[in-house]
Coordinates of C-alpha atoms and ligand atoms in Angstrom, one line a residue:
M1 CA -42.3 11.7 -15.7
T2 CA -40.8 8.0 -16.0
E3 CA -41.5 6.1 -12.6
H4 CA -37.7 5.8 -11.9
A5 CA -37.7 9.6 -11.7
M6 CA -40.6 9.7 -9.8
V7 CA -39.1 8.0 -7.0
H8 CA -35.3 8.9 -7.4
G9 CA -35.7 12.1 -9.5
S10 CA -36.8 15.5 -8.4
P11 CA -40.4 16.8 -9.3
T12 CA -39.3 19.6 -10.7
H13 CA -37.2 17.4 -13.5
E14 CA -36.3 13.6 -15.2
V15 CA -32.9 12.7 -13.3
L16 CA -31.3 11.8 -17.0
N17 CA -28.0 10.9 -18.0
Q18 CA -26.2 9.6 -15.1
S19 CA -23.8 6.9 -14.3
P20 CA -25.8 3.8 -12.8
P21 CA -23.8 3.4 -9.1
F22 CA -20.7 1.0 -9.4
A23 CA -21.5 -1.5 -7.1
D24 CA -22.0 -5.4 -6.9
I25 CA -18.7 -6.1 -9.5
D26 CA -16.7 -8.7 -9.0
L27 CA -13.6 -6.9 -8.1
F28 CA -11.4 -9.6 -9.9
S29 CA -13.2 -11.4 -12.8
T30 CA -14.0 -8.2 -14.4
D31 CA -10.2 -7.3 -14.3
V32 CA -8.2 -9.4 -17.5
P33 CA -4.9 -7.7 -16.0
L34 CA -5.1 -8.4 -12.7
A35 CA -6.6 -12.3 -13.8
D36 CA -3.5 -12.6 -16.9
A37 CA -0.6 -11.1 -13.9
V38 CA -2.0 -14.0 -10.9
A39 CA -1.7 -16.6 -13.8
A40 CA 1.6 -15.1 -14.9
N41 CA 3.2 -15.3 -11.6
G42 CA 2.1 -18.2 -10.6
A43 CA -1.1 -18.3 -9.0
G44 CA -3.4 -19.9 -11.6
T45 CA -4.9 -21.9 -9.0
E46 CA -6.5 -19.3 -7.1
V47 CA -8.4 -18.1 -9.6
L48 CA -12.1 -19.2 -8.1
A49 CA -10.9 -18.1 -4.6
L50 CA -10.0 -14.2 -5.8
S51 CA -13.3 -14.4 -7.3
A52 CA -15.3 -15.1 -4.8
F53 CA -13.2 -12.5 -2.4
G54 CA -13.3 -9.6 -5.1
R55 CA -16.9 -10.8 -5.1
H56 CA -18.1 -10.0 -1.4
W57 CA -15.0 -6.7 -1.9
G58 CA -17.2 -5.6 -4.5
T59 CA -20.7 -5.4 -3.0
A60 CA -22.4 -2.2 -2.5
E61 CA -22.7 -3.1 1.4
M62 CA -18.4 -2.7 1.2
L63 CA -18.1 0.1 -0.5
E64 CA -21.1 1.8 2.0
L65 CA -18.5 0.8 4.6
G66 CA -15.7 2.0 3.0
R67 CA -17.5 5.9 3.1
L68 CA -18.5 5.1 7.0
A69 CA -15.1 4.4 7.8
N70 CA -13.7 6.8 6.0
E71 CA -16.4 9.8 7.4
N72 CA -16.0 8.8 10.9
P73 CA -12.4 9.4 11.7
P74 CA -10.7 8.0 14.5
K75 CA -11.1 9.5 18.0
L76 CA -8.2 9.3 20.7
R77 CA -9.6 9.3 24.7
T78 CA -6.5 10.1 26.1
F79 CA -8.3 10.8 29.9
D80 CA -11.1 9.5 31.4
A81 CA -14.1 12.2 32.9
K82 CA -12.2 11.8 36.4
G83 CA -8.7 12.8 34.7
F84 CA -7.0 9.3 34.7
R85 CA -5.1 9.2 31.9
R86 CA -7.0 6.0 29.2
D87 CA -4.7 6.5 26.2
V88 CA -7.2 4.9 23.7
V89 CA -8.5 5.5 20.3
E90 CA -11.8 4.3 19.4
F91 CA -12.9 3.2 16.0
H92 CA -15.8 3.4 13.6
P93 CA -17.8 0.0 13.8
S94 CA -17.1 -0.1 10.2
Y95 CA -13.2 0.7 11.2
H96 CA -13.7 -2.8 12.7
Q97 CA -15.8 -5.1 10.4
F98 CA -13.0 -4.2 7.9
M99 CA -9.6 -5.0 10.0
R100 CA -11.9 -8.8 10.6
E101 CA -12.5 -8.9 7.4
S102 CA -9.0 -8.5 6.2
I103 CA -7.4 -10.3 9.2
G104 CA -10.3 -12.9 9.1
A105 CA -8.9 -13.6 5.2
G106 CA -5.5 -14.2 6.5
L107 CA -3.7 -11.2 4.3
H108 CA -1.8 -9.7 8.1
A109 CA -0.4 -13.4 7.6
M110 CA -1.1 -15.5 5.3
T111 CA 2.5 -15.3 3.7
W112 CA 3.9 -16.9 7.0
T113 CA 3.8 -20.4 8.7
A114 CA 2.3 -20.8 12.5
E115 CA 6.4 -20.9 13.0
G116 CA 6.8 -17.6 11.1
S117 CA 9.0 -18.1 8.8
R118 CA 7.9 -17.8 4.7
A119 CA 4.7 -19.7 3.5
A120 CA 5.2 -21.7 -0.3
A121 CA 4.4 -20.0 -2.9
P122 CA 2.3 -18.6 -4.3
A123 CA 1.2 -16.9 -1.1
E124 CA 3.0 -13.2 -1.9
V125 CA 1.1 -13.3 -4.8
A126 CA -2.4 -14.5 -4.0
R127 CA -1.9 -11.8 -1.2
A128 CA -1.0 -9.2 -2.9
A129 CA -4.5 -9.8 -5.6
R130 CA -6.5 -9.8 -2.5
Y131 CA -4.7 -6.7 -1.0
Y132 CA -5.2 -5.0 -4.2
M133 CA -8.2 -5.6 -4.2
V134 CA -8.8 -4.2 -0.7
A135 CA -7.7 -1.2 -1.3
Q136 CA -10.4 -0.3 -3.6
V137 CA -12.6 -0.7 -1.6
E138 CA -10.5 0.7 1.6
N139 CA -7.1 1.2 2.7
G140 CA -6.7 3.0 5.5
H141 CA -7.7 -0.2 7.7
M142 CA -4.7 -1.5 6.2
C143 CA -1.8 0.0 7.9
P144 CA -2.1 -2.7 11.2
V145 CA -2.6 -5.2 8.6
T146 CA -0.1 -4.5 6.2
M147 CA 2.8 -3.9 9.9
T148 CA 1.1 -6.7 12.1
R149 CA 2.6 -8.7 8.7
A150 CA 5.8 -7.0 8.2
C151 CA 6.7 -7.4 11.7
V152 CA 7.2 -10.4 11.3
G153 CA 10.4 -10.4 9.2
A154 CA 11.5 -8.3 11.9
L155 CA 10.8 -10.8 14.6
A156 CA 12.7 -13.7 13.2
A157 CA 15.6 -11.1 14.8
D158 CA 14.6 -13.1 18.4
P159 CA 13.7 -16.9 17.2
T160 CA 11.8 -17.3 21.1
L161 CA 10.4 -13.9 21.0
L162 CA 9.0 -14.9 17.2
Q163 CA 7.8 -18.1 18.7
Q164 CA 5.5 -16.7 21.5
L165 CA 4.0 -14.2 19.7
M166 CA 3.9 -15.9 16.0
P167 CA 0.7 -18.4 17.3
K168 CA -1.4 -14.8 18.2
I169 CA 0.0 -13.4 14.9
V170 CA -1.2 -15.5 12.3
S171 CA -4.6 -16.0 14.0
R172 CA -7.5 -15.2 12.0
D173 CA -9.3 -13.2 15.1
Y174 CA -9.4 -9.9 14.7
D175 CA -9.7 -9.3 18.5
P176 CA -9.6 -5.1 19.5
S177 CA -10.4 -5.5 23.3
F178 CA -7.7 -3.9 25.5
R179 CA -6.0 -6.1 27.5
R180 CA -2.5 -8.0 27.6
W181 CA -1.8 -10.0 24.5
E182 CA -1.5 -13.2 25.9
G183 CA -5.1 -13.6 26.2
K184 CA -6.2 -12.0 23.7
S185 CA -6.8 -15.0 20.3
G186 CA -5.1 -12.5 17.7
I187 CA -2.4 -9.3 18.3
T188 CA -1.8 -6.7 15.9
L189 CA 1.9 -5.3 15.3
G190 CA 2.9 -1.5 14.5
M191 CA 5.9 0.3 14.1
G192 CA 7.3 3.4 16.2
M193 CA 10.2 4.7 13.5
T194 CA 9.9 8.6 13.4
E195 CA 11.2 12.1 15.4
K196 CA 10.5 14.9 15.0
Q197 CA 13.9 16.0 14.1
G198 CA 14.1 13.0 11.9
G199 CA 12.1 10.4 9.8
T200 CA 14.6 9.4 7.5
D201 CA 17.5 9.8 9.3
V202 CA 16.6 7.6 12.2
R203 CA 20.4 7.6 13.5
A204 CA 18.6 11.0 14.5
N205 CA 16.3 9.3 16.8
T206 CA 16.7 10.8 20.7
T207 CA 14.7 8.5 22.1
R208 CA 16.4 6.4 25.1
A209 CA 16.4 2.9 26.5
V210 CA 17.9 1.4 29.6
P211 CA 18.3 -1.7 30.5
A212 CA 15.9 -2.4 33.1
G213 CA 15.7 -6.5 34.5
D214 CA 14.4 -8.6 31.6
G215 CA 14.0 -5.2 29.7
Y216 CA 14.5 -2.1 28.8
L217 CA 12.5 1.5 30.0
I218 CA 11.8 3.5 27.0
T219 CA 11.7 7.3 27.7
G220 CA 11.2 9.6 24.6
H221 CA 8.5 10.3 21.6
K222 CA 7.5 9.3 18.2
W223 CA 6.1 11.9 15.6
F224 CA 4.4 9.5 14.0
M225 CA 2.8 5.9 14.9
S226 CA -0.1 4.6 13.6
A227 CA -2.8 2.4 14.3
P228 CA -2.1 3.2 18.3
M229 CA -4.5 0.2 19.4
C230 CA -1.7 -2.5 17.7
D231 CA -1.6 -4.3 20.6
A232 CA 2.8 -4.2 20.6
F233 CA 5.3 -1.6 18.7
L234 CA 8.4 -2.3 17.4
V235 CA 10.3 1.1 18.3
L236 CA 13.4 2.3 17.5
A237 CA 15.6 4.3 20.8
Q238 CA 19.3 4.4 21.5
A239 CA 20.3 2.1 23.7
P240 CA 24.0 2.4 25.1
G241 CA 25.0 0.0 22.3
G242 CA 23.2 2.2 20.3
L243 CA 20.3 2.7 17.9
T244 CA 18.6 -0.4 18.6
C245 CA 15.2 -2.2 17.8
F246 CA 12.5 -3.1 20.4
V247 CA 9.1 -4.1 21.0
M248 CA 6.9 -2.4 22.7
P249 CA 3.7 -4.0 24.5
R250 CA 0.5 -1.7 25.3
F251 CA 0.8 -4.0 28.7
R252 CA 3.8 -4.6 30.8
P253 CA 4.9 -7.7 32.1
D254 CA 3.4 -7.7 34.9
G255 CA -0.2 -6.3 33.8
A256 CA 0.0 -2.7 34.0
V257 CA -1.0 -0.4 31.1
N258 CA 2.6 0.3 29.6
G259 CA 3.8 4.4 29.3
L260 CA 2.7 5.2 25.7
H261 CA 0.8 8.5 26.3
F262 CA -0.8 9.6 23.3
Q263 CA -0.3 13.2 22.4
R264 CA -2.9 13.6 19.4
L265 CA -4.0 11.8 16.3
K266 CA -2.7 13.6 13.1
D267 CA -5.7 15.5 11.1
K268 CA -4.2 14.2 7.7
L269 CA -4.7 14.9 3.7
G270 CA -6.5 11.5 3.6
N271 CA -5.9 8.4 5.0
R272 CA -8.4 8.9 7.4
S273 CA -10.1 6.1 8.7
N274 CA -6.7 5.4 10.0
A275 CA -5.2 7.2 13.7
S276 CA -2.0 8.1 12.9
S277 CA -0.9 9.0 16.4
E278 CA 2.1 11.5 18.7
V279 CA 3.1 9.6 21.2
E280 CA 4.9 10.0 24.4
F281 CA 6.7 7.0 26.4
V282 CA 7.5 7.3 29.6
D283 CA 9.4 5.1 31.5
A284 CA 7.4 2.6 28.9
F285 CA 8.6 -1.1 28.8
A286 CA 10.4 -3.5 25.9
W287 CA 12.1 -6.2 25.3
R288 CA 15.0 -5.1 22.7
L289 CA 14.9 -7.1 19.3
G290 CA 18.4 -8.1 17.9
E291 CA 21.3 -7.2 18.8
E292 CA 22.2 -3.4 20.6
G293 CA 23.2 -0.8 17.7
R294 CA 21.9 -3.4 15.1
G295 CA 18.2 -1.2 15.3
V296 CA 18.1 0.2 11.2
R297 CA 19.9 -3.3 10.8
T298 CA 17.4 -5.1 12.5
I299 CA 14.2 -3.2 11.4
I300 CA 15.3 -2.9 7.4
E301 CA 13.6 -7.0 7.3
M302 CA 10.4 -5.1 8.2
V303 CA 10.8 -2.4 5.4
Q304 CA 10.9 -4.2 2.7
L305 CA 7.4 -6.0 2.9
T306 CA 5.8 -2.7 4.1
R307 CA 7.4 -1.2 0.6
L308 CA 6.0 -3.3 -1.5
D309 CA 2.6 -3.3 0.3
C310 CA 2.5 0.4 -0.4
A311 CA 3.2 0.0 -4.2
I312 CA 0.6 -2.8 -4.2
A313 CA -2.3 -0.4 -2.0
S314 CA -1.3 2.3 -5.1
A315 CA -1.7 0.0 -7.9
G316 CA -5.4 -0.4 -5.9
L317 CA -6.1 2.6 -6.3
M318 CA -5.1 3.2 -9.0
R319 CA -7.5 0.7 -10.5
M320 CA -10.5 1.8 -8.2
A321 CA -10.1 5.2 -10.5
L322 CA -9.9 3.7 -13.8
A323 CA -12.6 1.5 -13.6
Q324 CA -15.1 4.5 -12.0
A325 CA -13.4 6.3 -14.9
L326 CA -14.0 4.1 -17.7
H327 CA -17.7 2.6 -16.1
H328 CA -19.0 6.8 -15.8
A329 CA -17.6 7.1 -19.7
R330 CA -20.3 4.3 -21.0
H331 CA -23.1 5.9 -20.2
R332 CA -22.6 9.2 -19.8
T333 CA -23.8 11.1 -23.4
V334 CA -22.1 14.3 -24.1
F335 CA -22.8 15.9 -28.0
Q336 CA -25.0 12.2 -28.7
K337 CA -21.9 10.0 -28.3
H338 CA -20.6 7.9 -25.2
L339 CA -17.6 9.7 -23.8
A340 CA -16.7 6.1 -23.9
D341 CA -16.8 6.7 -27.8
Q342 CA -15.4 10.2 -28.1
P343 CA -12.3 9.9 -30.1
M344 CA -9.7 12.7 -27.3
M345 CA -11.8 10.3 -24.0
R346 CA -11.1 6.9 -25.2
S347 CA -7.2 8.5 -26.4
V348 CA -7.2 9.3 -22.0
I349 CA -8.8 6.2 -21.0
A350 CA -6.5 3.7 -23.0
D351 CA -3.4 5.5 -21.9
L352 CA -4.5 5.3 -18.4
A353 CA -5.0 1.5 -19.0
L354 CA -2.0 0.9 -20.4
E355 CA -0.2 2.5 -17.6
M356 CA -2.8 0.2 -15.4
E357 CA -1.5 -3.3 -17.1
G358 CA 1.9 -2.1 -16.6
V359 CA 1.5 -0.9 -12.9
V360 CA -0.4 -4.6 -12.3
A361 CA 2.1 -6.3 -14.4
L362 CA 5.2 -5.2 -12.3
V363 CA 3.8 -5.2 -8.9
M364 CA 2.9 -8.9 -9.1
R365 CA 5.9 -9.5 -10.6
L366 CA 7.4 -8.3 -7.6
A367 CA 5.5 -10.2 -5.6
R368 CA 6.7 -13.9 -7.1
A369 CA 10.3 -11.8 -5.7
F370 CA 9.0 -12.7 -2.4
D371 CA 7.5 -15.8 -2.8
R372 CA 10.7 -17.1 -4.6
A373 CA 13.2 -15.5 -2.8
G374 CA 14.0 -17.7 -0.4
A375 CA 14.9 -20.5 -2.5
D376 CA 16.5 -18.8 -5.8
P377 CA 19.5 -15.8 -5.0
A378 CA 18.5 -13.8 -8.7
E379 CA 14.5 -13.6 -7.0
A380 CA 16.0 -12.7 -4.0
A381 CA 18.7 -9.8 -6.0
F382 CA 15.5 -9.0 -8.2
A383 CA 13.2 -8.3 -4.6
R384 CA 16.4 -6.0 -2.6
L385 CA 16.7 -3.7 -6.3
M386 CA 13.4 -3.2 -7.7
T387 CA 11.0 -2.9 -4.3
P388 CA 12.1 0.7 -3.9
A389 CA 12.7 1.1 -7.5
V390 CA 8.1 -0.1 -8.0
K391 CA 7.6 1.7 -4.8
Y392 CA 8.7 4.4 -6.3
F393 CA 7.7 4.5 -9.4
V394 CA 4.2 3.2 -8.4
C395 CA 3.6 5.2 -5.9
K396 CA 4.5 8.7 -7.0
T397 CA 2.4 7.7 -10.5
A398 CA -1.2 7.5 -8.4
P399 CA -1.9 10.6 -7.7
A400 CA -1.7 12.2 -11.5
F401 CA -3.7 9.1 -12.9
I402 CA -6.5 9.4 -10.4
Y403 CA -6.5 13.2 -11.2
E404 CA -6.5 12.2 -14.0
A405 CA -9.4 9.5 -14.0
M406 CA -11.2 12.0 -11.1
E407 CA -11.4 14.0 -14.2
C408 CA -13.3 11.8 -17.0
L409 CA -16.1 11.8 -14.5
G410 CA -16.5 15.8 -14.2
G411 CA -17.9 17.8 -12.0
N412 CA -19.0 14.5 -10.3
G413 CA -15.4 13.2 -9.9
Y414 CA -14.4 15.8 -8.1
V415 CA -17.7 15.7 -5.1
E416 CA -17.7 13.3 -1.4
E417 CA -20.8 11.7 -2.5
G418 CA -18.4 9.5 -5.2
M419 CA -15.1 7.9 -4.6
L420 CA -12.7 9.6 -6.4
S421 CA -12.2 11.9 -4.1
R422 CA -11.4 9.7 -1.7
L423 CA -9.1 8.1 -4.0
Y424 CA -7.1 10.8 -4.8
R425 CA -7.1 12.3 -1.0
E426 CA -5.5 8.3 -0.3
A427 CA -2.4 8.7 -3.2
P428 CA 0.0 10.3 -1.8
V429 CA 0.7 8.7 1.7
N430 CA 2.4 5.5 -0.3
A431 CA 5.0 7.8 -1.5
I432 CA 6.0 9.7 2.0
W433 CA 5.6 6.5 4.2
E434 CA 8.7 3.7 4.3
G435 CA 10.8 6.0 3.0
S436 CA 10.0 8.8 0.4
G437 CA 10.3 9.7 -3.0
N438 CA 14.3 10.3 -3.0
V439 CA 14.9 7.2 -0.3
M440 CA 13.5 4.8 -2.3
C441 CA 15.1 6.1 -5.5
L442 CA 18.8 6.5 -2.9
D443 CA 18.0 2.9 -1.9
V444 CA 18.2 1.8 -5.4
L445 CA 21.6 3.5 -5.4
R446 CA 22.8 1.7 -2.5
A447 CA 21.4 -2.2 -3.6
A448 CA 23.0 -1.3 -7.0
T449 CA 25.8 -0.1 -5.1
R450 CA 27.1 -3.1 -2.4
E451 CA 25.4 -5.8 -4.2
V452 CA 27.4 -4.9 -7.8
D453 CA 27.2 -8.0 -9.7
A454 CA 23.7 -9.5 -7.9
S455 CA 22.1 -5.9 -9.6
R456 CA 23.9 -6.4 -13.0
A457 CA 22.5 -9.7 -13.1
V458 CA 18.7 -8.5 -12.6
L459 CA 19.4 -5.8 -15.5
A460 CA 20.8 -8.6 -17.9
Q461 CA 17.2 -10.9 -16.8
L462 CA 15.6 -7.5 -17.4
E463 CA 17.1 -7.0 -21.0
K464 CA 16.4 -10.3 -22.3
Q465 CA 13.4 -10.4 -20.8
A466 CA 12.6 -7.3 -23.0
A467 CA 14.2 -8.0 -25.7
G468 CA 13.8 -6.7 -29.7
L469 CA 11.2 -4.2 -27.8
P470 CA 11.1 -0.5 -28.8
G471 CA 13.5 1.2 -26.2
V472 CA 15.0 -1.6 -24.1
S473 CA 18.1 -1.4 -25.4
E474 CA 18.7 2.4 -24.8
A475 CA 17.1 2.1 -21.5
V476 CA 19.7 -0.9 -20.2
R477 CA 22.3 1.2 -22.1
V478 CA 21.8 4.2 -20.1
I479 CA 20.9 2.3 -16.7
G480 CA 23.7 0.2 -16.7
Q481 CA 26.2 3.3 -17.7
H482 CA 25.0 5.7 -15.0
V483 CA 23.7 4.0 -12.2
L484 CA 27.4 2.9 -10.7
G485 CA 28.7 6.3 -11.9
P486 CA 29.8 10.0 -10.2
A487 CA 26.5 11.9 -11.2
A488 CA 24.0 9.4 -9.9
E489 CA 22.5 10.6 -7.1
A490 CA 21.8 14.0 -9.5
G491 CA 20.3 11.8 -12.1
A492 CA 18.8 8.7 -9.7
R493 CA 14.8 9.4 -10.0
V494 CA 15.4 9.8 -13.9
L495 CA 17.7 6.5 -13.9
V496 CA 15.1 5.0 -11.3
E497 CA 11.8 5.8 -13.6
K498 CA 13.8 3.9 -16.0
L499 CA 13.8 0.6 -14.3
A500 CA 10.5 0.7 -13.1
L501 CA 9.8 0.9 -16.6
L502 CA 12.4 -1.7 -17.8
A503 CA 11.2 -4.2 -15.2
A504 CA 7.3 -3.5 -16.5
V505 CA 7.8 -4.1 -19.7
A506 CA 9.7 -7.3 -19.3
A507 CA 7.2 -8.6 -17.0
L508 CA 4.3 -7.7 -19.4
H509 CA 6.5 -9.5 -22.1
T510 CA 7.1 -12.6 -20.3
S511 CA 3.3 -13.0 -19.5
G512 CA 2.7 -12.3 -23.3
A513 CA 0.6 -8.7 -22.7
R514 CA -0.5 -7.5 -26.2
A515 CA 0.4 -4.3 -24.0
A516 CA 4.2 -4.8 -23.6
E517 CA 4.9 -3.2 -27.1
P518 CA 2.5 -0.1 -26.6
F519 CA 4.4 0.3 -22.8
A520 CA 7.6 0.4 -24.5
R521 CA 7.4 2.4 -27.2
S522 CA 5.3 5.3 -25.6
R523 CA 6.6 4.9 -22.0
L524 CA 10.5 3.8 -22.6
L525 CA 11.5 4.9 -26.4
N526 CA 9.1 8.4 -26.8
A527 CA 8.9 10.0 -23.2
R528 CA 4.9 10.1 -22.4
G529 CA 3.3 13.7 -22.7
A530 CA 2.8 15.3 -19.6
T531 CA -0.7 14.2 -19.2
F532 CA -2.8 11.2 -19.8
G533 CA -3.8 10.3 -23.2
A534 CA -0.7 12.0 -25.9
S535 CA 0.5 8.5 -26.0
E536 CA -0.5 8.0 -29.7
L537 CA -1.9 4.6 -29.6
D538 CA -3.6 3.2 -32.1
A539 CA -7.1 2.4 -33.0
G540 CA -6.4 -0.8 -32.5
E541 CA -4.4 -0.6 -29.3
T542 CA -6.5 1.6 -28.1
A543 CA -10.1 -0.4 -28.2
L544 CA -8.0 -3.6 -27.1
L545 CA -6.6 -1.6 -23.9
I546 CA -10.2 -0.7 -23.1
D547 CA -11.9 -3.5 -23.6
R548 CA -9.5 -5.2 -21.2
V549 CA -10.5 -2.6 -17.7
L550 CA -14.3 -3.6 -18.0
P551 CA -16.7 -5.6 -20.0
A552 CA -19.1 -3.5 -21.7
D553 CA -22.8 -3.9 -19.7
Ligands
LIG601 C1 -0.1 9.0 7.6 C2 1.6 8.9 8.0 C3 1.3 7.6 8.7 C4 2.9 7.3 8.8 N1 2.8 6.2 9.9 C5 4.2 6.3 11.1 C6 4.2 5.0 11.8 O1 3.6 4.2 11.9 N2 5.9 4.5 11.4 C7 6.4 5.5 11.6 O2 7.5 4.9 12.7 N3 6.6 6.8 10.9 C8 5.4 7.2 10.2 N4 5.4 7.7 9.1 C9 6.4 8.9 9.0 C10 6.6 8.4 7.9 O3 7.3 7.6 7.7 C11 8.0 9.8 7.7 O4 7.3 10.8 7.7 C12 9.0 9.4 6.3 O5 9.6 8.4 6.5 C13 9.6 10.6 6.4 O6 9.9 11.2 7.0 P1 10.1 12.5 7.6 O7 8.9 12.9 7.6 O8 11.0 13.2 8.9 O9 10.6 13.7 6.8 P2 12.5 14.2 6.2 O10 13.4 12.7 6.7 O11 13.2 14.8 6.9 O12 12.4 14.2 4.5 C14 11.8 14.9 3.6 C15 11.9 14.2 2.6 O13 13.3 14.6 2.1 C16 13.8 13.6 1.3 N5 14.9 13.2 1.4 C17 15.4 12.5 2.5 N6 16.9 12.8 2.6 C18 17.6 12.6 1.5 C19 18.0 13.1 0.8 N7 19.3 11.7 1.3 N8 18.9 13.6 -0.5 C20 17.8 13.9 -1.3 N9 16.0 14.1 -0.7 C21 15.8 13.5 0.9 C22 12.9 12.7 1.5 O14 12.8 12.1 0.5 C23 11.6 13.3 1.6 O15 10.8 13.7 0.8 C24 3.4 8.5 9.0 C25 3.9 9.1 8.1 C26 2.6 10.2 7.6 C27 1.9 10.8 6.5

């Protein structure tokens, strides 16, 4: 028996043929498609900083913290021992560590200036690349990080309030203390829109807001309100003038704890490190944000940003699953050959890699549109039309993708000590929250119908960028013809998927990626088989795609 087996194995047998831990890797430099997408979208100057970030987040310590944060979910402390209300949620130290890291790196605010306007390009792409790496390690804590950055978009409706809050929002200090936001070194923001009778249809909200002094008193409930230890929440409620957006702090201006009574924390499939509460508002104080009756219009500024993050996060989950699958397949021998050399396993991994190439190119291209939307109407139109399309496509693809990657690890993929089971449980939430799949498709149709010329220009631009590749002309014809047609709603999933695939082809092609042609051939021209591994890639394409996933060690 070798010394290694004596130490790490078992007295009854030698432990052989298991892949070494996947840890202590640079999440940026080992990911060629990511580096290519970052460079293609204007953030090439960030490479050194991204590599340092990737090395830190890829350490064994960070990966272990991710496990701990999810195996030790938050606990709601509704009352103290004497029966007084507390309404606080306690998190494991690993969760706080992640919050400190992500806020310290500015992921909650680096796309804003201290005044609350947009930071200069390539802030969005630079942030997106970091977010993508963080999602590979721990996704749950990113919920308040995302909401904090996105809320700024809505807070712009009240410049005075924005000016007051901005110094606390852009702070790189994570301050989890439970006290008034004015005395804290940094704050986080959440949001409460969804009620029992309807989440998508927020106009059905029954929560009421009554004017009182400098603000309003709100009574009602939210059926989902995540990250309840945030310092304030954007909340929708029915004011006298209709559905209105409010900012509800955890403490009233007089210093008393505000009337947010948490009922329970959701017992969730995944996303375990994050707390998602059910809450009742009992005369809870709030400031109005925007005009009465304009609640949806105000909050919509926020949801585009949260939807972008859903897509980036899902892409990150997919990347970690793929990297682990290939790492394992390169070390595991079955029938005298490494799995990574078995022809059918190569087809599976290459097809996953091809999907990943398209997905990462697409999300970074979308991030670039956010970078440039302020100065370029064409990029603003791209962001408007493509955000729901990309969220739909990437978030809906992730669970099946991660499942296939899990199977590459065999039984090891299915057990909790590995990471694949967590990635798999985490994936569906990004498709559900911030507008579920069908709602994203309806939003694409809404953008196409309301901004016909701008949307047609986006389609024309995609056609030009992807010109000559297989299936492009037909996809453009189908989208252009049907997206405004009478049966558009019933067929919207087909149209939106085509639109996202076309945009992925365009993003790959403009960055010079060799994956553009096989991606177009196997996704636009020919419908991919029901499972990964059925894309009929040739040996050269297969080798290239696999090599780009991870350097061989
Ligand atoms: C873990 C977690 C955390 C969450 N955190 C928050 C939070 O912090 N704040 C918050 O406000 N919400 C939060 N949510 C709620 C989430 O945003 C909603 O669940 C989501 O928006 C869907 O709303 P719903 O559950 O009411 O479903 P419904 O609105 O009832 O939708 C059900 C299904 O019907 C589909 N659908 C809706 N309309 C149509 C249509 N016209 N045509 C075809 N199909 C349609 C939807 O796509 C969906 O698949 C969270 C949810 C989860 C799972």
